[in-house]
Amino acid sequence: MEIDIEKAVDEILERVEADREEVEKDLRRFLDYGVPLEQAKEAVINKYGGILKEKKLKDIKVNERGICTVAKVITIDEREVEVRNTKRKIFRGLLGDETAVLPFTAWKDFGLQRGDVIRIKNASSSEWEGQPRLSLSEWTEVEKLDYDIDLIKRTPKKYNIIDLKPGLSGVEVRGKILSIEEREVSIGGETKKVFSGILADETAKIRFTAWKDFGLKEGDVIKIKGGYIRRWRGAPQLIFDENSEVEKLDEEIVIEEKPIPLYKVVEAGGGIDLCIEGVVLDIRKDSGIIFRCPKCNRRIKNGVCEEDGNVDGVADLRIRLLLDDGTGAVDVILNRELSEKLLKKSLEDYLSIAKEAMDYGIVYDEIFDRLMAKALRIKGDSIQSDLIVTIFARDAELLQIDEQKEMEEILMQLEG
Amino acid sequence: MREPAWRIFAAEYNDANHVLEAKEEKAPKYVITPLGAKVNRLFIVGVLTDVEEIGAEGIRRRARISDPTGMHVVYAEAFKPEVASILADMEIPSYIAVVGKVRIYEPEEGVLYLSARAELVKEVDAKIRNYWILEASRSMLMRINAIRDAMNMKNPTSRQLKELGYPPLVAEGVAEAIKVYKDIDVEHYEFLMREALSFITAKKEVKKDFGEAEEKMLKIIEELQGENGAIWEEVINQAEKEGISKDIAEEIISALMDKGKIYEPQLGKLKIVT
């Protein structure tokens, strides 16, 4: 019992500025009244709550409450999530100080922008990927400060592009610039030049944005130290800035196309220019003949467009299927051209089949029959989606399988 | 996250006797197999050998699906009438693909009956069955390697296995399997895998007619099959007694299988298609 109290007092003092003896006296009083230890601790903390201790980011642990800290917003992205059937906007990103960089989630709009230095009062933390993630809620106070703070200079950790997932920071990546373009963005009324493009290594490709002019051009092979990964348009994006180091390398990177296991795609939350293989394990119910608004191209229902009202719908064919390779699963969307290629029938064929049967559902049945359980190879980019990583296909083909050869390969590895 | 569908041979799945259950409600349950598959969803392709109605209303159905290593048991529940009706309409035997979730029945502590609760079913062809055997073998091979790596570690953890490049689910499943299964018989599963792979070459498109000898062979099998099927060796022995040489007898068996007159309810057993 004594040991418990000692420990509890230590924990309380970690969170509030107060006199040790006072704290112990208060705690014992609650306990004498039969208040359970955890609640007694909360009560004492509340009593001294006015003077929360400011913490450095590196001292924040998982599952803490009442956190107070000063940090700089390194990245911030808005996303929409569904909580108990209502859509709400949340903000995700990275916070840094001179001791650490941590991911955070803001459950309301605090009007934060990249580069803001803020004082946070009464935040909490949870676990994400083995590290604490700060959570700013209704009950959190956020105050913008008018001074700058230093960010930690860490020894960056090396990654292949395929392993980059949103929320990582301090990464070291090597890759070849496949494309790059300059554009201007305005941040808090200030115009800034940024450079965006695509970086590739032997494992994958990723979109990047450089917040500083590093003099990069297409074809350069570079090493970036101290980059961050955020999620953008349904795929990871590499960010580097004045806190990062960029070095040009005198080497060549050969980019070949080989399929990425789907668990990797799921872990990264998507990707660009992906090549994947898997078996079709479901055809989603919204596959088949659909009608689009001739003005805005949105899908319409019963001849009514949400935007343009009553319109003459234009028929289109599309498939949304579930692709699974045994390690992970993603949705794949096939447009009309690719659907026709895989089904070996045209939209017109299906329109007349459906008219004859007086049922558009027959098209779904045929798609299911033709594609379910078949192995496909898909190339494409992931798009924004909340429930499951969704890939918009640019190419699709039935996988050609040389059974004999693959069997021999497996047997060889078995002997190996 | 959508749980991936494991391609897993019946023998390995049915050998499992460990279930991983999270404390939270609604958290997925996982079957951990001896080779460390961490299964919540399965993808099974095999030969449909039997469909029976169960339950008072008869809308639920139980099917048996044979793969080269054993039998998967698949349930079509009342809330999936479309699955049950496809099963009822399918010919036996035929190739079938099933996507399903693990179904765990534990009548008493330590006794575990594993099957699958079907989400989707579809009739398929031999090509898809063969590709499934390849995928199931590849998945098993990766886990065999992971089990061997884990056996060489002092205190194997999923983290160490991930660092070796294994997918998270494999790393977690293998770390758990090493903890709960004693003396994992890796060679046994390697043997099963070789057997399974041999099904791919065995499939030849020659359909010879052996005339009378075929009738003789069918009779032998019919006499020996009983409930669970006639044992392959016994059939061959009996055939030799009746004047059919071993080589010819085996050719006749494969011809009868190609014609769909007999099937293997499990490895090394033969049964007449009724």
XYZ file of C-alpha atoms in Angstrom:
690
model
C 0.000 0.000 0.000
C 2.755 2.426 1.022
C 4.600 1.742 -2.236
C 1.453 2.446 -4.228
C 1.093 5.843 -2.599
C 4.729 6.753 -3.219
C 4.311 5.840 -6.865
C 0.998 7.651 -7.162
C 2.508 10.810 -5.669
C 5.376 10.589 -8.151
C 2.916 10.307 -10.990
C 0.903 13.249 -9.770
C 4.037 15.366 -9.449
C 4.963 14.471 -12.990
C 1.832 16.219 -14.097
C 1.363 19.126 -11.723
C 3.597 21.605 -9.951
C 2.903 21.149 -6.238
C 4.403 20.450 -2.848
C 5.110 16.769 -2.288
C 3.832 16.644 1.298
C 0.649 18.507 0.377
C -0.026 16.141 -2.465
C 0.488 13.094 -0.287
C -1.801 14.511 2.414
C -4.539 15.230 -0.124
C -4.219 11.823 -1.674
C -4.412 10.020 1.668
C -7.514 11.976 2.609
C -9.318 10.761 -0.514
C -8.135 7.216 0.078
C -9.322 7.271 3.678
C -12.770 8.075 2.369
C -12.603 4.973 0.201
C -12.057 6.726 -3.138
C -10.280 4.271 -5.487
C -6.622 5.148 -6.135
C -6.984 6.133 -9.795
C -9.901 8.446 -9.053
C -8.131 9.870 -6.024
C -5.138 10.672 -8.248
C -7.370 12.416 -10.784
C -8.997 14.403 -8.001
C -5.654 15.604 -6.632
C -4.425 16.470 -10.113
C -7.599 18.441 -10.714
C -7.039 20.328 -7.502
C -3.631 21.507 -8.723
C -4.803 21.571 -12.344
C -4.289 25.298 -12.688
C -0.547 24.833 -12.880
C 0.005 22.078 -15.404
C 3.646 21.283 -16.028
C 4.893 21.997 -19.498
C 6.487 18.956 -21.072
C 8.963 18.391 -23.838
C 7.651 16.136 -26.607
C 10.167 13.386 -25.868
C 8.786 13.058 -22.304
C 5.247 12.409 -23.462
C 4.224 8.808 -23.026
C 1.368 6.754 -24.400
C -2.067 7.156 -22.752
C -1.359 10.322 -20.787
C -3.918 12.978 -20.003
C -3.645 16.651 -19.147
C -0.596 17.167 -21.348
C 0.768 20.683 -21.706
C 3.485 21.499 -24.224
C 4.882 24.000 -26.726
C 5.494 22.743 -30.256
C 5.714 23.707 -33.899
C 3.322 22.445 -36.575
C 5.466 20.652 -39.148
C 2.697 19.258 -41.337
C -1.051 19.428 -41.137
C -3.742 17.844 -43.320
C -7.463 17.931 -43.199
C -9.419 14.743 -43.555
C -12.972 13.612 -43.237
C -13.781 10.632 -41.062
C -16.966 8.953 -40.039
C -17.592 8.792 -36.314
C -20.815 7.088 -35.256
C -22.374 7.640 -38.669
C -21.697 11.364 -38.819
C -19.004 12.841 -40.988
C -16.571 15.110 -39.267
C -13.486 16.994 -40.239
C -10.299 16.175 -38.403
C -6.726 17.341 -38.804
C -3.678 15.129 -38.782
C -0.037 16.039 -38.887
C 3.244 16.291 -37.071
C 4.341 18.451 -34.156
C 7.971 19.061 -33.267
C 10.192 20.675 -30.669
C 13.938 20.471 -29.969
C 13.503 17.012 -28.370
C 11.187 15.027 -30.662
C 8.635 14.937 -33.453
C 5.248 13.361 -32.737
C 2.146 12.753 -34.844
C -1.046 14.455 -33.732
C -4.761 14.469 -34.389
C -6.907 17.558 -33.846
C -10.567 16.685 -33.467
C -11.682 20.237 -34.138
C -10.480 23.119 -36.270
C -7.991 25.156 -34.240
C -7.067 27.137 -37.366
C -3.584 25.659 -37.360
C -1.164 26.140 -40.228
C 2.177 24.725 -41.151
C 4.883 26.632 -39.269
C 2.703 27.786 -36.357
C 4.299 27.602 -32.927
C 1.619 26.787 -30.376
C 1.109 26.253 -26.657
C -1.141 23.274 -26.028
C -2.968 22.795 -22.741
C -4.836 19.685 -21.669
C -4.145 17.349 -24.575
C -4.039 13.575 -24.304
C -2.011 10.854 -25.981
C -2.683 7.436 -27.466
C -0.505 4.896 -29.205
C 0.192 4.871 -32.920
C 2.787 2.631 -34.543
C 4.552 2.133 -31.230
C 4.892 5.837 -30.445
C 2.669 8.358 -28.662
C 0.234 10.377 -30.749
C -1.114 13.639 -29.346
C -4.820 14.168 -29.415
C -6.242 17.706 -29.335
C -9.918 17.632 -28.404
C -12.821 19.900 -27.475
C -11.238 20.286 -24.048
C -7.801 21.229 -25.305
C -6.663 24.839 -25.316
C -4.419 25.990 -28.148
C -2.670 29.349 -28.182
C -0.542 30.639 -31.080
C 2.819 32.044 -29.999
C 4.736 34.769 -31.782
C 8.197 33.273 -31.462
C 9.942 30.446 -33.292
C 11.403 27.295 -31.735
C 14.160 24.965 -32.893
C 13.346 21.528 -34.192
C 15.255 18.418 -33.244
C 18.118 17.389 -35.491
C 17.911 13.647 -35.460
C 19.950 11.022 -37.196
C 17.451 10.163 -39.898
C 16.340 6.578 -40.358
C 16.791 4.998 -43.788
C 13.734 3.836 -45.662
C 12.863 2.361 -49.011
C 10.071 4.295 -50.659
C 7.687 1.345 -50.347
C 7.992 1.501 -46.545
C 7.091 5.190 -46.212
C 3.792 5.662 -44.438
C 1.970 8.803 -43.367
C 3.047 10.095 -39.944
C 6.710 9.142 -40.262
C 9.278 11.848 -39.753
C 13.044 12.127 -39.827
C 13.303 9.767 -42.773
C 16.250 9.285 -45.091
C 15.295 8.351 -48.640
C 17.242 7.890 -51.829
C 15.529 8.149 -55.169
C 15.388 9.422 -58.701
C 13.291 12.417 -59.653
C 10.947 11.281 -62.409
C 9.216 14.645 -62.720
C 9.269 18.001 -60.988
C 7.382 21.253 -61.340
C 7.346 24.582 -59.610
C 4.226 26.230 -58.272
C 3.204 28.932 -55.865
C 1.091 28.510 -52.781
C -0.142 31.019 -50.278
C 0.253 30.303 -46.600
C -1.179 32.736 -44.102
C -1.232 35.475 -46.743
C 2.361 34.824 -47.797
C 3.207 33.429 -51.224
C 5.737 30.637 -51.263
C 7.436 28.707 -54.045
C 7.157 24.961 -53.748
C 8.464 22.150 -55.938
C 6.361 19.048 -56.458
C 6.918 15.884 -58.401
C 7.509 12.163 -58.298
C 10.449 10.368 -56.707
C 11.191 6.682 -57.363
C 13.517 3.959 -56.140
C 13.681 0.242 -56.908
C 10.719 -0.477 -54.613
C 8.058 2.154 -55.378
C 7.200 5.720 -56.360
C 6.004 8.583 -54.196
C 4.783 12.141 -54.707
C 6.968 14.745 -53.056
C 6.832 18.417 -52.190
C 9.942 20.473 -51.420
C 9.267 23.686 -49.471
C 12.633 25.069 -50.462
C 14.458 25.450 -53.776
C 17.113 22.745 -53.719
C 17.864 23.257 -57.417
C 16.467 19.855 -58.313
C 15.689 18.732 -61.834
C 14.219 15.740 -63.590
C 16.550 12.743 -63.691
C 18.529 13.743 -60.599
C 19.307 10.949 -58.172
C 19.183 12.413 -54.682
C 19.411 11.535 -51.012
C 17.049 13.357 -48.671
C 17.727 13.414 -44.947
C 15.035 14.567 -42.552
C 11.866 14.252 -44.619
C 8.315 13.818 -43.382
C 5.478 11.710 -44.723
C 1.910 12.908 -44.847
C -1.209 11.630 -46.519
C -2.380 13.539 -49.553
C -5.065 12.668 -52.080
C -5.267 9.124 -50.813
C -1.543 8.379 -50.998
C 1.591 9.040 -48.956
C 3.529 12.171 -49.842
C 7.141 12.968 -48.966
C 7.770 16.484 -47.643
C 11.155 18.101 -47.207
C 12.051 21.659 -46.301
C 14.629 23.994 -44.804
C 15.129 21.489 -41.958
C 16.096 18.738 -44.398
C 19.364 18.018 -46.162
C 19.389 17.148 -49.845
C 22.420 15.675 -51.555
C 22.837 14.830 -55.245
C 24.232 11.353 -55.854
C 26.344 10.220 -58.766
C 24.519 6.986 -59.441
C 21.744 5.585 -61.571
C 18.535 3.956 -60.344
C 16.858 1.435 -62.600
C 13.127 1.430 -62.137
C 11.487 -1.855 -62.961
C 7.907 -2.774 -62.676
C 7.219 -5.547 -60.237
C 4.085 -6.183 -58.241
C 3.932 -4.894 -54.656
C 2.367 -7.153 -52.012
C -0.992 -5.729 -51.020
C -0.243 -5.522 -47.295
C 2.443 -2.978 -48.198
C -0.053 -0.912 -50.159
C -2.504 -1.092 -47.238
C 0.193 -0.116 -44.706
C 1.186 2.918 -46.755
C -2.473 3.832 -47.191
C -2.130 3.848 -50.980
C 0.447 4.878 -53.518
C 1.000 6.107 -57.023
C 1.875 4.270 -60.202
C 1.321 0.982 -58.389
C 1.614 -2.441 -59.924
C -0.363 -5.036 -57.991
C -1.586 -8.605 -58.423
C -4.322 -10.481 -56.660
C -7.483 -12.506 -56.973
C -10.923 -10.928 -57.352
C -12.779 -11.858 -54.169
C -15.841 -9.644 -54.533
C -17.567 -7.491 -57.108
C -19.039 -4.472 -55.358
C -22.746 -3.925 -55.857
C -22.281 -0.572 -57.592
C -20.597 -2.295 -60.542
C -22.248 -2.583 -63.929
C -24.134 -0.081 -66.022
C -24.476 3.290 -64.362
C -25.767 6.635 -65.633
C -23.834 9.863 -65.454
C -24.940 13.474 -65.631
C -24.075 14.878 -69.094
C -23.051 18.197 -67.483
C -21.005 17.286 -64.409
C -20.264 13.583 -65.045
C -21.521 12.649 -61.557
C -23.351 9.396 -61.146
C -27.101 9.999 -61.156
C -29.956 8.004 -59.709
C -33.388 7.693 -61.351
C -32.577 10.418 -63.859
C -31.851 13.040 -61.195
C -28.450 14.644 -60.682
C -27.701 16.066 -57.217
C -26.175 19.130 -58.856
C -28.095 19.650 -62.105
C -31.550 18.191 -61.386
C -33.435 16.262 -64.079
C -31.057 15.246 -66.866
C -30.782 12.690 -69.633
C -28.271 10.287 -68.147
C -25.362 9.001 -70.214
C -24.768 5.256 -69.831
C -21.374 4.138 -68.583
C -19.840 0.842 -67.557
C -17.646 0.519 -64.510
C -16.488 -2.149 -62.096
C -15.428 -1.800 -58.490
C -13.879 -5.025 -57.319
C -12.089 -6.313 -54.258
C -8.591 -7.542 -55.013
C -6.942 -9.773 -52.399
C -3.530 -11.440 -52.562
C -3.714 -13.261 -49.234
C -1.671 -10.566 -47.462
C -4.003 -7.609 -47.903
C -7.016 -6.347 -49.805
C -7.824 -3.205 -51.785
C -10.678 -1.974 -53.929
C -9.959 -1.437 -57.615
C -12.063 0.722 -59.903
C -12.108 -0.118 -63.608
C -13.412 2.440 -66.077
C -15.421 1.604 -69.161
C -12.435 0.931 -71.408
C -10.775 -1.494 -68.976
C -14.078 -3.142 -68.079
C -14.786 -3.798 -71.749
C -11.281 -5.172 -72.215
C -11.606 -7.644 -69.341
C -15.175 -8.669 -70.081
C -14.613 -8.860 -73.854
C -17.989 -7.164 -74.388
C -18.838 -3.533 -75.021
C -21.147 -1.179 -73.151
C -23.494 -1.352 -76.155
C -23.599 -5.162 -75.917
C -24.520 -4.918 -72.263
C -27.123 -2.224 -72.891
C -28.924 -4.470 -75.328
C -28.602 -7.494 -73.027
C -30.049 -5.454 -70.175
C -32.864 -4.102 -72.353
C -33.805 -7.582 -73.470
C -33.865 -8.850 -69.896
C -35.439 -5.582 -68.745
C -33.001 -5.694 -65.825
C -29.686 -3.919 -65.387
C -28.871 -6.369 -62.588
C -28.083 -8.990 -65.208
C -24.934 -7.049 -66.072
C -23.731 -7.309 -62.479
C -24.356 -11.040 -62.535
C -22.308 -11.447 -65.666
C -19.428 -9.379 -64.284
C -19.459 -11.526 -61.146
C -19.491 -14.664 -63.218
C -16.653 -13.549 -65.461
C -14.284 -12.026 -62.933
C -14.923 -13.523 -59.496
C -12.006 -15.717 -58.315
C -9.838 -14.717 -61.312
C -6.299 -13.450 -60.867
C -5.629 -9.923 -62.168
C -2.686 -7.617 -62.626
C -3.538 -3.955 -62.115
C -1.629 -0.718 -62.626
C -2.956 2.494 -61.155
C -3.004 5.161 -58.460
C -4.828 5.185 -55.156
C -7.565 7.755 -54.693
C -9.086 9.381 -51.608
C -11.241 6.916 -49.696
C -11.917 6.256 -46.057
C -12.985 2.668 -45.686
C -10.509 0.748 -47.803
C -7.526 1.693 -49.959
C -8.978 2.247 -53.417
C -7.004 2.102 -56.621
C -8.133 3.680 -59.840
C -6.820 1.389 -62.552
C -4.951 2.661 -65.590
C -4.384 -0.825 -66.899
C -5.835 -4.222 -66.063
C -5.256 -7.683 -67.412
C -5.976 -11.269 -66.520
C -2.855 -12.810 -65.046
C -1.237 -15.320 -67.355
C -0.061 -18.222 -65.244
C 2.518 -20.782 -66.248
C 1.469 -23.441 -63.740
C 4.331 -25.780 -64.476
C 6.971 -23.099 -64.109
C 5.530 -21.655 -60.918
C 5.193 -25.120 -59.431
C 8.825 -25.884 -60.174
C 9.886 -22.584 -58.638
C 8.072 -23.385 -55.406
C 9.563 -26.887 -55.304
C 13.021 -25.426 -55.857
C 12.589 -23.024 -52.947
C 11.337 -25.922 -50.855
C 14.561 -27.818 -51.540
C 16.656 -24.648 -51.262
C -8.945 -2.826 -42.116
C -10.353 -5.538 -44.313
C -8.947 -8.891 -43.219
C -7.093 -10.598 -46.062
C -8.316 -14.013 -47.189
C -5.797 -16.739 -46.395
C -5.236 -19.455 -48.946
C -4.767 -22.353 -46.594
C -4.749 -26.111 -47.069
C -7.420 -28.009 -45.163
C -4.880 -30.190 -43.359
C -3.141 -27.206 -41.783
C -6.346 -25.340 -40.960
C -7.962 -28.378 -39.381
C -4.830 -29.061 -37.312
C -5.163 -25.693 -35.578
C -6.250 -25.703 -31.949
C -5.535 -22.156 -30.876
C -7.774 -19.107 -31.128
C -6.573 -15.571 -30.533
C -9.273 -13.407 -29.048
C -8.930 -9.724 -28.266
C -10.552 -8.404 -25.107
C -12.538 -5.697 -26.877
C -15.965 -6.529 -28.100
C -16.397 -6.984 -31.837
C -12.632 -7.347 -32.280
C -11.848 -10.008 -34.869
C -11.066 -13.547 -33.755
C -8.104 -15.278 -35.288
C -7.344 -18.938 -35.707
C -3.613 -19.528 -35.283
C -2.461 -22.564 -37.241
C 0.602 -24.680 -36.387
C 2.561 -22.889 -39.137
C 1.495 -19.482 -37.873
C -1.252 -18.407 -40.249
C -3.358 -15.818 -38.398
C -6.673 -16.457 -40.029
C -9.859 -14.480 -39.781
C -10.948 -14.827 -43.410
C -10.223 -17.690 -45.817
C -10.254 -18.251 -49.538
C -10.768 -21.916 -50.340
C -10.796 -23.559 -53.764
C -11.384 -27.270 -54.093
C -13.791 -29.979 -55.121
C -17.305 -29.843 -53.738
C -17.978 -33.385 -52.544
C -21.022 -33.089 -50.354
C -23.805 -30.643 -49.477
C -26.323 -31.303 -46.732
C -29.199 -29.365 -45.271
C -28.950 -28.631 -41.595
C -31.226 -27.054 -39.036
C -34.974 -27.307 -38.752
C -35.846 -25.006 -41.645
C -33.260 -26.552 -43.911
C -32.137 -23.162 -45.185
C -28.690 -23.581 -43.720
C -26.310 -25.839 -45.527
C -23.048 -27.547 -44.772
C -20.672 -28.374 -47.598
C -17.446 -30.336 -47.753
C -14.708 -29.163 -50.031
C -11.777 -31.374 -50.792
C -8.306 -29.993 -51.425
C -5.227 -32.150 -52.010
C -4.525 -32.338 -48.264
C -7.942 -32.792 -46.685
C -11.479 -31.503 -46.283
C -12.660 -27.980 -45.605
C -16.075 -27.734 -44.006
C -18.086 -24.722 -45.121
C -21.366 -23.438 -43.706
C -23.936 -21.371 -45.564
C -25.876 -19.621 -42.819
C -29.519 -18.600 -42.881
C -28.605 -14.948 -43.465
C -26.818 -15.913 -46.692
C -29.669 -17.569 -48.617
C -28.003 -16.824 -51.958
C -24.928 -18.816 -50.912
C -27.054 -21.715 -49.714
C -28.998 -21.794 -52.965
C -25.853 -21.789 -55.124
C -24.526 -24.701 -53.061
C -27.794 -26.579 -53.449
C -27.753 -26.160 -57.222
C -24.143 -27.152 -57.807
C -23.260 -30.510 -59.220
C -21.153 -32.867 -57.168
C -18.282 -33.052 -57.738
C -17.301 -29.711 -59.201
C -14.665 -27.102 -58.525
C -15.780 -24.414 -56.127
C -14.295 -21.208 -54.720
C -15.381 -19.939 -51.311
C -14.627 -16.692 -49.488
C -15.523 -17.073 -45.841
C -14.837 -16.188 -42.233
C -13.503 -18.560 -39.617
C -16.196 -20.477 -37.786
C -15.120 -21.766 -34.408
C -17.048 -24.358 -32.458
C -15.703 -25.325 -29.064
C -18.114 -27.770 -27.399
C -15.751 -28.160 -24.463
C -12.441 -26.751 -23.325
C -9.644 -27.889 -25.621
C -11.903 -29.380 -28.280
C -12.026 -27.207 -31.355
C -13.964 -27.717 -34.570
C -12.912 -25.314 -37.279
C -14.823 -24.556 -40.422
C -15.667 -21.563 -42.581
C -18.788 -19.439 -42.758
C -19.257 -18.637 -46.433
C -19.575 -15.024 -47.585
C -19.390 -15.760 -51.322
C -19.223 -18.922 -53.373
C -18.717 -19.547 -57.051
C -18.243 -22.494 -59.331
C -14.802 -22.334 -60.940
C -12.573 -24.368 -63.249
C -9.432 -26.467 -62.862
C -7.237 -23.504 -63.817
C -8.432 -21.519 -60.825
C -8.065 -24.561 -58.587
C -4.479 -25.029 -59.741
C -3.631 -21.371 -59.176
C -5.091 -21.693 -55.691
C -2.802 -24.657 -54.976
C 0.145 -22.515 -56.092
C -0.918 -19.609 -53.879
C -1.633 -21.845 -50.881
C 1.773 -23.481 -51.336
C 3.572 -20.135 -51.593
C 1.838 -18.898 -48.454
C 2.725 -22.107 -46.610
C 6.328 -21.970 -47.805
C 6.731 -18.426 -46.469
C 5.403 -19.496 -43.080
C 7.591 -22.605 -43.023
C 10.599 -20.336 -43.550
C 9.358 -17.977 -40.836
C 8.810 -20.861 -38.400
C 12.358 -22.084 -39.092
C 13.745 -18.564 -38.561
C 11.770 -18.265 -35.327
C 13.035 -21.650 -34.123
C 16.569 -20.306 -34.460
C 15.799 -17.301 -32.268
C 16.188 -17.330 -28.534
C 13.021 -15.441 -27.820
C 11.196 -15.012 -31.103
C 8.950 -11.956 -31.276
C 6.774 -10.637 -34.065
C 9.003 -7.549 -34.191
C 12.113 -9.607 -34.970
C 10.238 -11.502 -37.674
C 8.975 -8.254 -39.196
C 12.540 -7.020 -39.326
C 13.405 -10.085 -41.399
C 10.820 -8.870 -43.894
C 7.807 -11.016 -43.059
C 4.370 -9.358 -43.402
C 2.934 -8.268 -40.019
C 0.167 -10.892 -39.932
C 2.670 -13.660 -40.697
C 5.135 -12.339 -38.109
C 2.431 -12.109 -35.442
C 0.949 -15.512 -36.291
C 4.311 -17.268 -36.332
C 5.426 -15.700 -33.024
C 2.154 -16.892 -31.466
C 2.356 -20.380 -33.032
C 5.862 -20.903 -31.662
C 4.525 -20.068 -28.197
C 1.474 -22.329 -28.225
C 2.400 -25.305 -30.394
C 5.011 -27.758 -29.221
C 7.184 -29.643 -31.699
C 5.761 -28.204 -34.902
C 6.227 -30.924 -37.515
C 7.462 -28.784 -40.397
C 8.505 -31.800 -42.502
C 4.980 -33.167 -42.364
C 3.617 -29.982 -43.909
C 6.381 -29.888 -46.501
C 5.339 -33.388 -47.484
C 1.703 -32.319 -47.801
C 2.735 -29.369 -49.931
C 4.711 -31.563 -52.332
C 1.716 -33.837 -52.621
C -0.551 -30.876 -53.302
C 1.767 -29.487 -55.971
C 1.885 -32.867 -57.700
C -1.831 -32.431 -58.427
C -0.910 -29.737 -60.900
C 1.233 -32.015 -63.069
C -1.022 -35.023 -62.551
C -3.761 -33.281 -64.474
C -3.331 -34.569 -68.004
C -5.865 -34.177 -70.731
C -5.660 -37.808 -71.900
C -8.900 -39.621 -71.394
C -8.286 -43.188 -72.400
C -11.078 -45.695 -72.346
C -10.286 -48.972 -70.622
C -13.660 -50.522 -71.341
C -14.448 -53.481 -69.170
C -11.535 -52.878 -66.806
C -13.136 -49.572 -65.822
C -16.325 -51.336 -64.800
C -14.281 -53.837 -62.824
C -12.429 -51.036 -61.046
C -15.646 -49.198 -60.194
C -16.969 -52.383 -58.637
C -13.835 -52.794 -56.539
C -14.071 -49.245 -55.272
C -17.757 -49.595 -54.566
C -17.108 -52.671 -52.463
C -14.258 -51.112 -50.525
C -15.451 -47.545 -50.118
C -17.681 -47.784 -47.025
C -18.377 -44.421 -45.398
C -15.073 -42.688 -45.921
C -13.879 -44.021 -49.234
C -11.721 -46.925 -50.343
C -8.056 -46.805 -49.458
C -5.997 -46.331 -52.640
C -3.524 -49.161 -51.898
C -6.296 -51.616 -51.133
C -7.975 -50.813 -54.430
C -4.724 -51.391 -56.320
C -4.107 -54.665 -54.437
C -7.584 -55.931 -55.171
C -7.198 -54.953 -58.838
C -3.959 -56.948 -59.040
C -5.762 -59.959 -57.598
C -8.326 -59.567 -60.368
C -5.662 -59.466 -63.038
C -5.135 -55.708 -63.583
C -1.493 -54.705 -63.256
C -0.580 -51.899 -60.854
C 0.367 -49.385 -63.580
C -2.800 -49.968 -65.542
C -4.889 -49.800 -62.385
C -3.470 -46.376 -61.589
C -4.124 -45.154 -65.101
C -7.693 -46.384 -64.882
C -8.188 -44.575 -61.578
C -6.984 -41.312 -63.065
C -9.158 -41.825 -66.139
C -12.175 -42.444 -63.932
C -11.385 -39.276 -62.014
C -11.104 -37.287 -65.232
C -14.465 -38.617 -66.292
C -15.920 -37.551 -62.969
C -16.961 -41.064 -62.030
C -14.866 -41.240 -58.890
C -13.267 -38.657 -56.625
C -10.855 -38.415 -53.751
C -12.776 -37.366 -50.632
C -9.365 -37.081 -49.027
C -5.822 -37.834 -49.973
C -5.351 -41.540 -50.773
C -9.027 -42.448 -50.622
C -11.457 -43.069 -53.462
C -15.205 -42.850 -53.670
C -17.799 -43.301 -56.371
C -19.654 -40.215 -57.519
C -23.351 -40.788 -56.952
